[in-house]
Tab-separated table of C-alpha atoms in Angstrom:
chain	number	residue	atom	x	y	z
T	30	MET	CA	3.341	33.930	-13.571
T	31	ALA	CA	4.409	35.351	-10.217
T	32	MET	CA	7.810	36.872	-9.552
T	33	LEU	CA	10.118	35.901	-6.721
T	34	PRO	CA	9.884	38.311	-3.758
T	35	ASP	CA	12.333	41.224	-3.663
T	36	SER	CA	13.913	39.753	-0.538
T	37	VAL	CA	15.078	36.680	-2.488
T	38	ARG	CA	18.614	36.738	-3.843
T	39	VAL	CA	19.946	34.658	-6.742
T	40	TYR	CA	23.669	33.918	-7.150
T	41	LEU	CA	25.689	32.235	-9.868
T	42	VAL	CA	27.900	29.607	-8.199
T	43	GLY	CA	30.394	26.850	-8.798
T	44	GLY	CA	32.227	26.020	-11.980
T	45	ALA	CA	30.869	28.851	-14.105
T	46	VAL	CA	32.283	31.421	-11.665
T	47	ARG	CA	35.557	29.542	-11.246
T	48	ASP	CA	36.196	29.038	-14.957
T	49	THR	CA	35.352	32.635	-15.837
T	50	LEU	CA	37.869	33.841	-13.255
T	51	LEU	CA	40.456	31.500	-14.776
T	52	GLY	CA	39.753	32.872	-18.239
T	53	LEU	CA	38.274	29.565	-19.398
T	54	PRO	CA	34.988	29.084	-21.274
T	55	PRO	CA	32.306	28.521	-18.616
T	56	GLY	CA	30.197	25.403	-18.852
T	57	ASP	CA	26.679	24.983	-17.496
T	58	ARG	CA	25.553	27.743	-15.170
T	59	ASP	CA	24.192	26.805	-11.746
T	60	PHE	CA	22.439	29.168	-9.367
T	61	VAL	CA	21.724	29.261	-5.640
T	62	VAL	CA	18.534	30.935	-4.441
T	63	VAL	CA	18.665	32.445	-0.957
T	64	GLY	CA	15.580	33.377	1.055
T	65	ALA	CA	12.927	31.512	-0.959
T	66	SER	CA	10.638	28.639	-0.097
T	67	VAL	CA	9.661	25.711	-2.308
T	68	GLU	CA	6.178	27.182	-2.669
T	69	GLN	CA	7.510	30.568	-3.770
T	70	MET	CA	9.689	28.919	-6.413
T	71	ARG	CA	6.764	26.924	-7.767
T	72	ASP	CA	4.480	29.967	-7.739
T	73	ALA	CA	7.074	31.864	-9.779
T	74	GLY	CA	6.969	29.176	-12.473
T	75	TYR	CA	10.102	27.220	-11.576
T	76	ARG	CA	9.780	23.477	-12.182
T	77	GLN	CA	11.054	21.276	-9.362
T	78	VAL	CA	13.310	18.413	-10.443
T	79	GLY	CA	15.390	17.577	-7.352
T	80	ARG	CA	14.385	14.480	-5.423
T	81	ASP	CA	16.855	14.646	-2.518
T	82	PHE	CA	16.866	18.437	-2.196
T	83	PRO	CA	14.997	21.338	-3.828
T	84	VAL	CA	16.358	21.972	-7.328
T	85	PHE	CA	14.336	23.843	-9.912
T	86	LEU	CA	14.548	24.699	-13.593
T	87	HIS	CA	14.144	28.352	-14.576
T	88	PRO	CA	10.876	28.829	-16.503
T	89	ASP	CA	12.617	30.627	-19.399
T	90	THR	CA	16.260	29.498	-19.531
T	91	GLY	CA	15.901	25.974	-18.122
T	92	GLU	CA	18.998	26.588	-15.981
T	93	GLU	CA	19.224	24.892	-12.587
T	94	HIS	CA	18.378	26.927	-9.499
T	95	ALA	CA	18.830	25.221	-6.134
T	96	LEU	CA	17.606	26.524	-2.799
T	97	ALA	CA	20.455	27.311	-0.415
T	98	ARG	CA	20.963	24.241	1.751
T	99	THR	CA	23.089	22.633	4.413
T	100	GLU	CA	24.137	19.000	4.708
T	101	ARG	CA	24.741	16.860	7.786
T	102	LYS	CA	26.501	13.497	7.739
T	103	SER	CA	24.182	10.640	8.690
T	104	GLY	CA	26.006	7.500	7.573
T	105	ARG	CA	28.929	6.039	5.665
T	106	GLY	CA	29.648	6.853	2.057
T	107	TYR	CA	28.782	9.781	-0.146
T	108	THR	CA	25.006	9.275	0.055
T	109	GLY	CA	24.709	9.349	3.846
T	110	PHE	CA	23.620	12.972	4.255
T	111	VAL	CA	20.597	14.782	5.667
T	112	VAL	CA	19.800	17.884	3.615
T	113	HIS	CA	18.160	20.966	5.055
T	114	ALA	CA	16.829	23.785	2.879
T	115	ASP	CA	14.602	26.684	3.921
T	116	PRO	CA	14.602	30.505	3.599
T	117	SER	CA	16.781	30.869	6.711
T	118	VAL	CA	19.821	29.145	5.130
T	119	THR	CA	22.377	31.791	4.162
T	120	LEU	CA	24.617	31.913	1.110
T	121	GLU	CA	27.673	31.330	3.298
T	122	ASP	CA	25.971	28.276	4.839
T	123	ASP	CA	25.484	26.892	1.328
T	124	LEU	CA	29.027	27.667	0.181
T	125	ARG	CA	30.493	26.073	3.319
T	126	ARG	CA	29.230	22.614	2.345
T	127	ARG	CA	31.123	22.675	-0.972
T	128	ASP	CA	34.274	20.695	-1.635
T	129	PHE	CA	36.989	23.158	-2.661
T	130	THR	CA	37.453	26.866	-2.093
T	131	ILE	CA	37.681	27.518	-5.836
T	132	ASN	CA	34.166	26.039	-6.155
T	133	ALA	CA	32.798	28.068	-3.214
T	134	ILE	CA	32.702	31.468	-4.919
T	135	ALA	CA	29.382	33.112	-5.793
T	136	ARG	CA	28.573	36.003	-8.115
T	137	ALA	CA	25.622	38.262	-7.330
T	138	GLU	CA	23.317	39.573	-10.033
T	139	ASP	CA	25.194	42.895	-10.006
T	140	GLY	CA	28.527	41.098	-10.584
T	141	THR	CA	29.789	41.311	-7.011
T	142	LEU	CA	31.778	38.295	-5.859
T	143	VAL	CA	30.961	36.604	-2.552
T	144	ASP	CA	34.043	34.670	-1.471
T	145	PRO	CA	33.957	33.758	2.238
T	146	PHE	CA	36.611	31.027	1.948
T	147	ASP	CA	39.211	32.881	-0.144
T	148	GLY	CA	38.653	30.895	-3.295
T	149	VAL	CA	39.892	33.764	-5.467
T	150	ARG	CA	43.160	33.771	-3.538
T	151	ASP	CA	43.542	30.047	-4.171
T	152	LEU	CA	42.718	30.498	-7.861
T	153	ASP	CA	45.476	33.083	-8.109
T	154	ALA	CA	47.871	30.810	-6.218
T	155	ARG	CA	46.778	27.801	-8.312
T	156	VAL	CA	45.957	25.735	-5.219
T	157	LEU	CA	43.214	23.138	-4.804
T	158	ARG	CA	42.177	23.429	-1.147
T	159	HIS	CA	39.258	21.938	0.790
T	160	VAL	CA	36.686	24.312	2.278
T	161	GLY	CA	36.439	22.767	5.734
T	162	ASP	CA	36.684	19.659	7.872
T	163	ALA	CA	33.404	18.343	6.461
T	164	PHE	CA	35.452	17.446	3.350
T	165	VAL	CA	36.194	14.049	4.901
T	166	GLU	CA	32.498	13.174	5.070
T	167	ASP	CA	32.237	12.550	1.319
T	168	PRO	CA	34.674	9.971	-0.122
T	169	LEU	CA	33.777	10.978	-3.677
T	170	ARG	CA	35.736	14.177	-3.053
T	171	VAL	CA	38.996	12.252	-3.210
T	172	LEU	CA	38.206	11.333	-6.801
T	173	ARG	CA	36.933	14.831	-7.537
T	174	ALA	CA	40.215	16.301	-6.313
T	175	ALA	CA	42.137	14.007	-8.638
T	176	ARG	CA	39.792	14.777	-11.516
T	177	PHE	CA	40.155	18.536	-11.002
T	178	MET	CA	43.919	18.044	-11.077
T	179	ALA	CA	43.578	16.245	-14.416
T	180	ARG	CA	41.972	19.394	-15.740
T	181	PHE	CA	43.931	22.082	-13.918
T	182	ALA	CA	47.453	20.678	-13.426
T	183	PRO	CA	48.481	22.078	-16.843
T	184	LEU	CA	47.585	25.517	-15.444
T	185	GLY	CA	50.013	25.009	-12.574
T	186	PHE	CA	47.600	23.818	-9.877
T	187	THR	CA	48.751	21.726	-6.935
T	188	VAL	CA	46.818	20.127	-4.076
T	189	ALA	CA	47.223	21.923	-0.752
T	190	PRO	CA	49.266	19.768	1.672
T	191	ASP	CA	46.539	19.785	4.337
T	192	THR	CA	43.978	18.698	1.738
T	193	LEU	CA	46.225	15.850	0.631
T	194	THR	CA	46.560	14.796	4.260
T	195	LEU	CA	42.771	14.566	4.592
T	196	MET	CA	42.588	12.574	1.359
T	197	ARG	CA	45.122	10.092	2.748
T	198	GLN	CA	43.090	9.732	5.931
T	199	MET	CA	39.967	9.008	3.882
T	200	ALA	CA	41.755	6.395	1.787
T	201	ASP	CA	43.275	4.747	4.850
T	202	GLY	CA	39.924	4.782	6.658
T	203	GLY	CA	38.220	2.596	4.057
T	204	GLU	CA	35.601	5.191	3.050
T	205	LEU	CA	36.450	4.781	-0.649
T	206	ALA	CA	35.079	1.246	-0.509
T	207	THR	CA	31.581	2.747	-0.190
T	208	LEU	CA	31.731	4.360	-3.641
T	209	VAL	CA	29.475	2.706	-6.195
T	210	PRO	CA	31.204	1.646	-9.440
T	211	GLU	CA	29.172	3.999	-11.623
T	212	ARG	CA	30.393	7.072	-9.740
T	213	VAL	CA	34.016	5.925	-9.875
T	214	TRP	CA	33.689	5.366	-13.618
T	215	GLN	CA	32.065	8.770	-14.069
T	216	GLU	CA	35.001	10.542	-12.402
T	217	LEU	CA	37.544	8.413	-14.269
T	218	ALA	CA	35.898	9.129	-17.630
T	219	LYS	CA	35.914	12.869	-16.912
T	220	ALA	CA	39.596	12.673	-16.006
T	221	LEU	CA	40.356	10.819	-19.239
T	222	ARG	CA	38.634	13.603	-21.197
T	223	SER	CA	40.846	16.179	-19.480
T	224	ALA	CA	44.204	17.599	-20.547
T	225	SER	CA	46.325	15.591	-18.089
T	226	PRO	CA	44.903	12.218	-17.014
T	227	ALA	CA	48.341	11.497	-15.548
T	228	ALA	CA	47.658	14.110	-12.875
T	229	PHE	CA	44.559	12.111	-11.903
T	230	LEU	CA	46.711	9.002	-11.389
T	231	ARG	CA	49.466	10.884	-9.549
T	232	THR	CA	47.031	12.618	-7.215
T	233	LEU	CA	45.251	9.389	-6.309
T	234	ARG	CA	48.587	7.682	-5.770
T	235	GLN	CA	49.852	10.499	-3.540
T	236	ALA	CA	46.687	10.088	-1.481
T	237	GLY	CA	47.077	6.307	-1.235
T	238	ALA	CA	43.821	5.948	-3.160
T	239	LEU	CA	45.001	4.546	-6.496
T	240	ARG	CA	45.544	1.113	-4.936
T	241	VAL	CA	41.895	1.180	-3.834
T	242	VAL	CA	40.269	2.635	-6.937
T	243	LEU	CA	42.489	1.247	-9.715
T	244	PRO	CA	44.662	-1.494	-8.197
T	245	GLU	CA	45.541	-2.875	-11.652
T	246	VAL	CA	47.086	0.469	-12.581
T	247	ASP	CA	48.704	1.027	-9.184
T	248	ALA	CA	50.465	-2.326	-9.580
T	249	LEU	CA	52.437	-0.954	-12.552
T	250	TYR	CA	54.466	1.445	-10.404
T	251	GLY	CA	57.889	0.134	-9.515
T	252	VAL	CA	57.844	-2.479	-12.296
T	253	PRO	CA	60.982	-2.016	-14.448
T	254	GLN	CA	61.150	-2.056	-18.245
T	255	ARG	CA	64.109	-2.280	-20.629
T	256	ALA	CA	65.774	1.132	-20.695
T	257	GLU	CA	66.615	0.943	-24.417
T	258	TYR	CA	62.878	0.962	-25.200
T	259	HIS	CA	61.646	2.818	-22.127
T	260	PRO	CA	64.051	5.520	-20.933
T	261	GLU	CA	61.652	6.233	-18.044
T	262	ILE	CA	62.135	2.563	-16.941
T	263	ASP	CA	59.246	2.535	-14.409
T	264	THR	CA	56.083	1.121	-15.991
T	265	GLY	CA	53.876	3.386	-13.880
T	266	LEU	CA	55.675	6.465	-15.169
T	267	HIS	CA	55.316	5.114	-18.712
T	268	GLN	CA	51.598	4.740	-18.092
T	269	GLU	CA	51.342	8.388	-17.015
T	270	LEU	CA	53.164	9.522	-20.156
T	271	VAL	CA	50.919	7.372	-22.356
T	272	CYS	CA	47.747	8.747	-20.770
T	273	ASP	CA	48.828	12.346	-21.344
T	274	MET	CA	49.929	11.578	-24.898
T	275	ALA	CA	46.542	9.985	-25.603
T	276	ALA	CA	44.849	13.144	-24.321
T	277	ARG	CA	47.086	15.172	-26.626
T	278	LEU	CA	46.421	13.019	-29.702
T	279	ALA	CA	42.674	12.575	-29.093
T	280	PRO	CA	41.467	15.437	-26.882
T	281	GLY	CA	38.267	14.661	-25.027
T	282	ASP	CA	38.060	11.046	-26.282
T	283	ASP	CA	37.642	8.842	-23.219
T	284	LEU	CA	37.464	5.731	-25.418
T	285	VAL	CA	41.044	6.284	-26.534
T	286	GLY	CA	41.968	7.446	-23.041
T	287	PHE	CA	40.645	4.328	-21.336
T	288	ALA	CA	42.255	1.958	-23.833
T	289	ALA	CA	45.555	3.810	-23.359
T	290	LEU	CA	45.186	3.480	-19.590
T	291	CYS	CA	44.731	-0.276	-19.861
T	292	HIS	CA	47.135	-1.236	-22.646
T	293	ASP	CA	50.022	-2.394	-20.425
T	294	LEU	CA	48.248	-3.876	-17.394
T	295	GLY	CA	49.862	-7.224	-18.139
T	296	LYS	CA	53.295	-5.889	-17.217
T	297	ALA	CA	52.313	-6.023	-13.552
T	298	LEU	CA	51.965	-9.798	-13.976
T	299	THR	CA	55.388	-10.450	-15.513
T	300	PRO	CA	57.280	-13.039	-13.420
T	301	ALA	CA	60.013	-11.366	-11.384
T	302	ASP	CA	62.758	-13.581	-12.865
T	303	ALA	CA	61.840	-12.352	-16.380
T	304	LEU	CA	62.157	-8.626	-15.643
T	305	PRO	CA	62.846	-6.170	-17.156
T	306	ARG	CA	61.586	-8.011	-20.266
T	307	HIS	CA	57.818	-8.411	-20.593
T	308	VAL	CA	57.283	-11.299	-22.981
T	309	MET	CA	53.570	-12.119	-23.419
T	310	HIS	CA	52.463	-9.074	-21.432
T	311	GLU	CA	49.834	-8.258	-24.050
T	312	GLN	CA	48.186	-11.666	-23.542
T	313	ARG	CA	48.520	-11.504	-19.757
T	314	GLY	CA	46.943	-8.061	-19.740
T	315	VAL	CA	43.546	-9.108	-21.076
T	316	ALA	CA	42.373	-10.667	-17.791
T	317	PRO	CA	43.083	-7.592	-15.610
T	318	VAL	CA	41.490	-5.334	-18.233
T	319	VAL	CA	38.317	-7.420	-18.129
T	320	ALA	CA	38.387	-7.556	-14.321
T	321	LEU	CA	38.735	-3.767	-14.062
T	322	CYS	CA	35.876	-3.262	-16.522
T	323	GLU	CA	33.587	-5.646	-14.663
T	324	ARG	CA	34.317	-4.057	-11.298
T	325	LEU	CA	33.668	-0.483	-12.488
T	326	LYS	CA	30.822	-1.460	-14.836
T	327	VAL	CA	32.711	0.127	-17.731
T	328	PRO	CA	30.602	0.528	-20.908
T	329	ALA	CA	30.986	-2.338	-23.381
T	330	GLU	CA	32.411	-0.119	-26.119
T	331	HIS	CA	35.205	1.040	-23.818
T	332	ARG	CA	35.875	-2.497	-22.597
T	333	ASP	CA	36.084	-3.939	-26.108
T	334	LEU	CA	38.486	-1.266	-27.360
T	335	ALA	CA	40.654	-1.616	-24.241
T	336	VAL	CA	40.883	-5.391	-24.675
T	337	LEU	CA	41.841	-5.236	-28.341
T	338	CYS	CA	44.416	-2.482	-27.761
T	339	CYS	CA	45.949	-4.505	-24.933
T	340	ARG	CA	46.063	-7.611	-27.111
T	341	GLU	CA	47.196	-6.047	-30.398
T	342	HIS	CA	49.438	-3.077	-29.637
T	343	LEU	CA	52.701	-4.942	-30.197
T	344	ASN	CA	51.391	-6.240	-33.526
T	345	VAL	CA	50.736	-2.676	-34.645
T	346	HIS	CA	54.212	-1.595	-33.520
T	347	ARG	CA	55.700	-4.192	-35.894
T	348	ILE	CA	53.140	-3.869	-38.679
T	349	ASP	CA	55.859	-3.495	-41.316
T	350	GLU	CA	57.021	-7.027	-40.445
T	351	LEU	CA	53.558	-8.609	-40.615
T	352	LYS	CA	52.371	-10.583	-43.613
T	353	ASP	CA	49.489	-9.110	-45.580
T	354	ALA	CA	47.205	-11.915	-44.406
T	355	THR	CA	48.236	-11.266	-40.803
T	356	VAL	CA	47.313	-7.593	-41.118
T	357	HIS	CA	43.928	-8.607	-42.522
T	358	ASP	CA	43.336	-11.014	-39.666
T	359	LEU	CA	44.336	-8.387	-37.113
T	360	VAL	CA	41.692	-6.039	-38.519
T	361	ALA	CA	39.135	-8.851	-38.563
T	362	ARG	CA	39.858	-9.793	-34.917
T	363	CYS	CA	39.172	-6.177	-33.986
T	364	ASP	CA	35.893	-6.247	-35.952
T	365	GLY	CA	37.420	-3.420	-37.961
T	366	PHE	CA	35.436	-4.120	-41.106
T	367	ARG	CA	32.105	-3.649	-39.359
T	368	LYS	CA	33.394	-1.003	-36.933
T	369	PRO	CA	36.120	0.907	-38.787
T	370	ALA	CA	36.466	3.576	-36.079
T	371	ARG	CA	38.044	0.907	-33.885
T	372	ILE	CA	41.093	0.694	-36.125
T	373	ASP	CA	41.546	4.450	-36.141
T	374	ARG	CA	41.430	4.476	-32.338
T	375	LEU	CA	43.749	1.466	-32.120
T	376	ALA	CA	46.269	3.384	-34.227
T	377	THR	CA	45.970	6.384	-31.922
T	378	VAL	CA	46.446	4.311	-28.761
T	379	CYS	CA	49.520	2.627	-30.248
T	380	GLU	CA	50.973	6.008	-31.182
T	381	ALA	CA	50.344	7.200	-27.620
T	382	ASP	CA	52.187	4.109	-26.360
T	383	ALA	CA	55.160	4.703	-28.650
T	384	ARG	CA	55.432	8.410	-27.913
T	385	GLY	CA	54.541	8.128	-24.225
T	386	ARG	CA	58.147	7.547	-23.274
T	387	ALA	CA	60.744	9.852	-21.755
T	388	GLY	CA	62.284	12.011	-24.474
T	389	LEU	CA	60.251	10.420	-27.282
T	390	GLN	CA	57.133	12.591	-27.142
T	391	ASP	CA	57.920	14.165	-30.534
T	392	ALA	CA	59.168	10.997	-32.245
T	393	ALA	CA	57.602	9.910	-35.520
T	394	TYR	CA	55.305	6.898	-35.466
T	395	ALA	CA	54.744	5.810	-39.060
T	396	GLN	CA	52.947	2.631	-38.027
T	397	ALA	CA	49.744	4.540	-37.279
T	398	ALA	CA	49.537	5.896	-40.813
T	399	THR	CA	50.450	2.464	-42.220
T	400	LEU	CA	47.679	0.731	-40.279
T	401	ARG	CA	45.133	3.319	-41.368
T	402	ARG	CA	46.234	3.104	-45.009
T	403	LEU	CA	46.130	-0.706	-45.154
T	404	HIS	CA	42.808	-0.780	-43.348
T	405	ALA	CA	41.309	1.765	-45.750
T	406	ALA	CA	42.476	-0.290	-48.722
T	407	ALA	CA	40.913	-3.480	-47.374
T	408	LEU	CA	37.758	-1.628	-46.413
T	409	ALA	CA	37.360	-0.353	-49.968
T	410	VAL	CA	36.904	-3.891	-51.306
T	411	ARG	CA	33.223	-4.271	-52.172
T	412	GLY	CA	31.508	-7.491	-51.299
T	413	ASP	CA	28.710	-6.868	-53.800
T	414	ALA	CA	31.227	-7.032	-56.644
T	415	ILE	CA	32.202	-10.518	-55.510
T	416	ALA	CA	28.565	-11.542	-55.067
T	417	ALA	CA	27.849	-10.317	-58.604
T	418	GLN	CA	30.212	-13.010	-59.842
T	419	GLY	CA	27.866	-15.622	-58.421
T	420	VAL	CA	30.034	-16.443	-55.398
T	421	SER	CA	28.050	-17.279	-52.239
T	422	GLY	CA	28.194	-19.214	-48.978
T	423	PRO	CA	31.565	-20.083	-47.441
T	424	ALA	CA	33.244	-19.409	-50.771
T	425	PHE	CA	32.088	-15.791	-50.609
T	426	GLY	CA	33.829	-15.229	-47.295
T	427	GLU	CA	37.066	-16.724	-48.547
T	428	ALA	CA	36.932	-14.736	-51.785
T	429	LEU	CA	36.319	-11.526	-49.842
T	430	ARG	CA	39.264	-12.310	-47.577
T	431	ARG	CA	41.561	-12.937	-50.569
T	432	ALA	CA	40.464	-9.701	-52.212
T	433	ARG	CA	41.096	-7.709	-49.057
T	434	ILE	CA	44.529	-9.269	-48.581
T	435	ALA	CA	45.366	-8.383	-52.175
T	436	ALA	CA	44.249	-4.800	-51.523
T	437	ILE	CA	46.486	-4.640	-48.442
T	438	ALA	CA	49.423	-5.920	-50.499
T	439	ALA	CA	48.804	-3.304	-53.199
T	440	ALA	CA	48.558	-0.533	-50.593
T	441	ARG	CA	51.970	-1.354	-49.158
T	442	GLY	CA	53.427	0.165	-52.348
């Protein structure tokens, strides 16, 4: 296997450099190769995998190595680019095409940092700033900015004012309409797995992009709620608190995060003369949840959990008032006997809803433990014991239901 020529330089770039400088565990390592041709990379044993531009896998580590490249806008959207890569492209040329200064820092093999756009300064100042005017050429960067804020806002990061101005221009210019649903969902899911999904919503809203990307969520802002239950009053602010509480209760779980995001969408549909009460909002919310999921091509598992959490969260809040048979039927509607993890996640989303309110973040929520306990009791009922008594057909289903209801009653204590 040949070696790369001595004139070729390899640099660690992107998130691994950024996160190390922030004192965070680095994720995947990506490298830029300067001064090499495609043929030289292949001759040295690197396996080419990039279709749109030359990306290679290291023959030993399998880590991605991309040839330094430039990009030129050739059309609308985030795919309309012409890529140029050859040995003459410099490291600074490659770093210039990146989105934010904190992602445009490279580390040489000897540990030296190459930082032509002052990314280290912005890391120290906790500022998310665009590299250059080419930022506006890629509408996906608006979502990436919001997603980075979901991760880094707890560290004190803010978006630079001039960057936010560009994001507003992109939203107003209609470029976000060119984003394909799968990419929007990918950024949203990453934000929901982050420490502060609320920062994702706030950043998009500040940029005028939330109404484009998640209009069902944007519609919640300015909708009042009863202050005795919601000290924050504004439904949009409640939604932010719920999203961050969900991230706190179930870190990294975008299933819980998405269901929490969608649980109150029906409040945007409450008739104005009924406000600030929201009677039937859980039923009204199902349609916008389904519409959002269809538009963004949300995975079925996420959609199903979001729908049932929207529909059932008030029932869980008042579980102590429900009859034993009603609790059983709630679990059955959620398919919680075949998919028990759904009930655990439903309990978590409802706790996030209850504690995602101004001043109530540390309040007790006994209903979650009650739901889990009653569900576990019903789940422990064995159908084979009933079948062993010779019960079959429709009678078996009814006998199993009665036994599970009895188990729920016994578990109430």
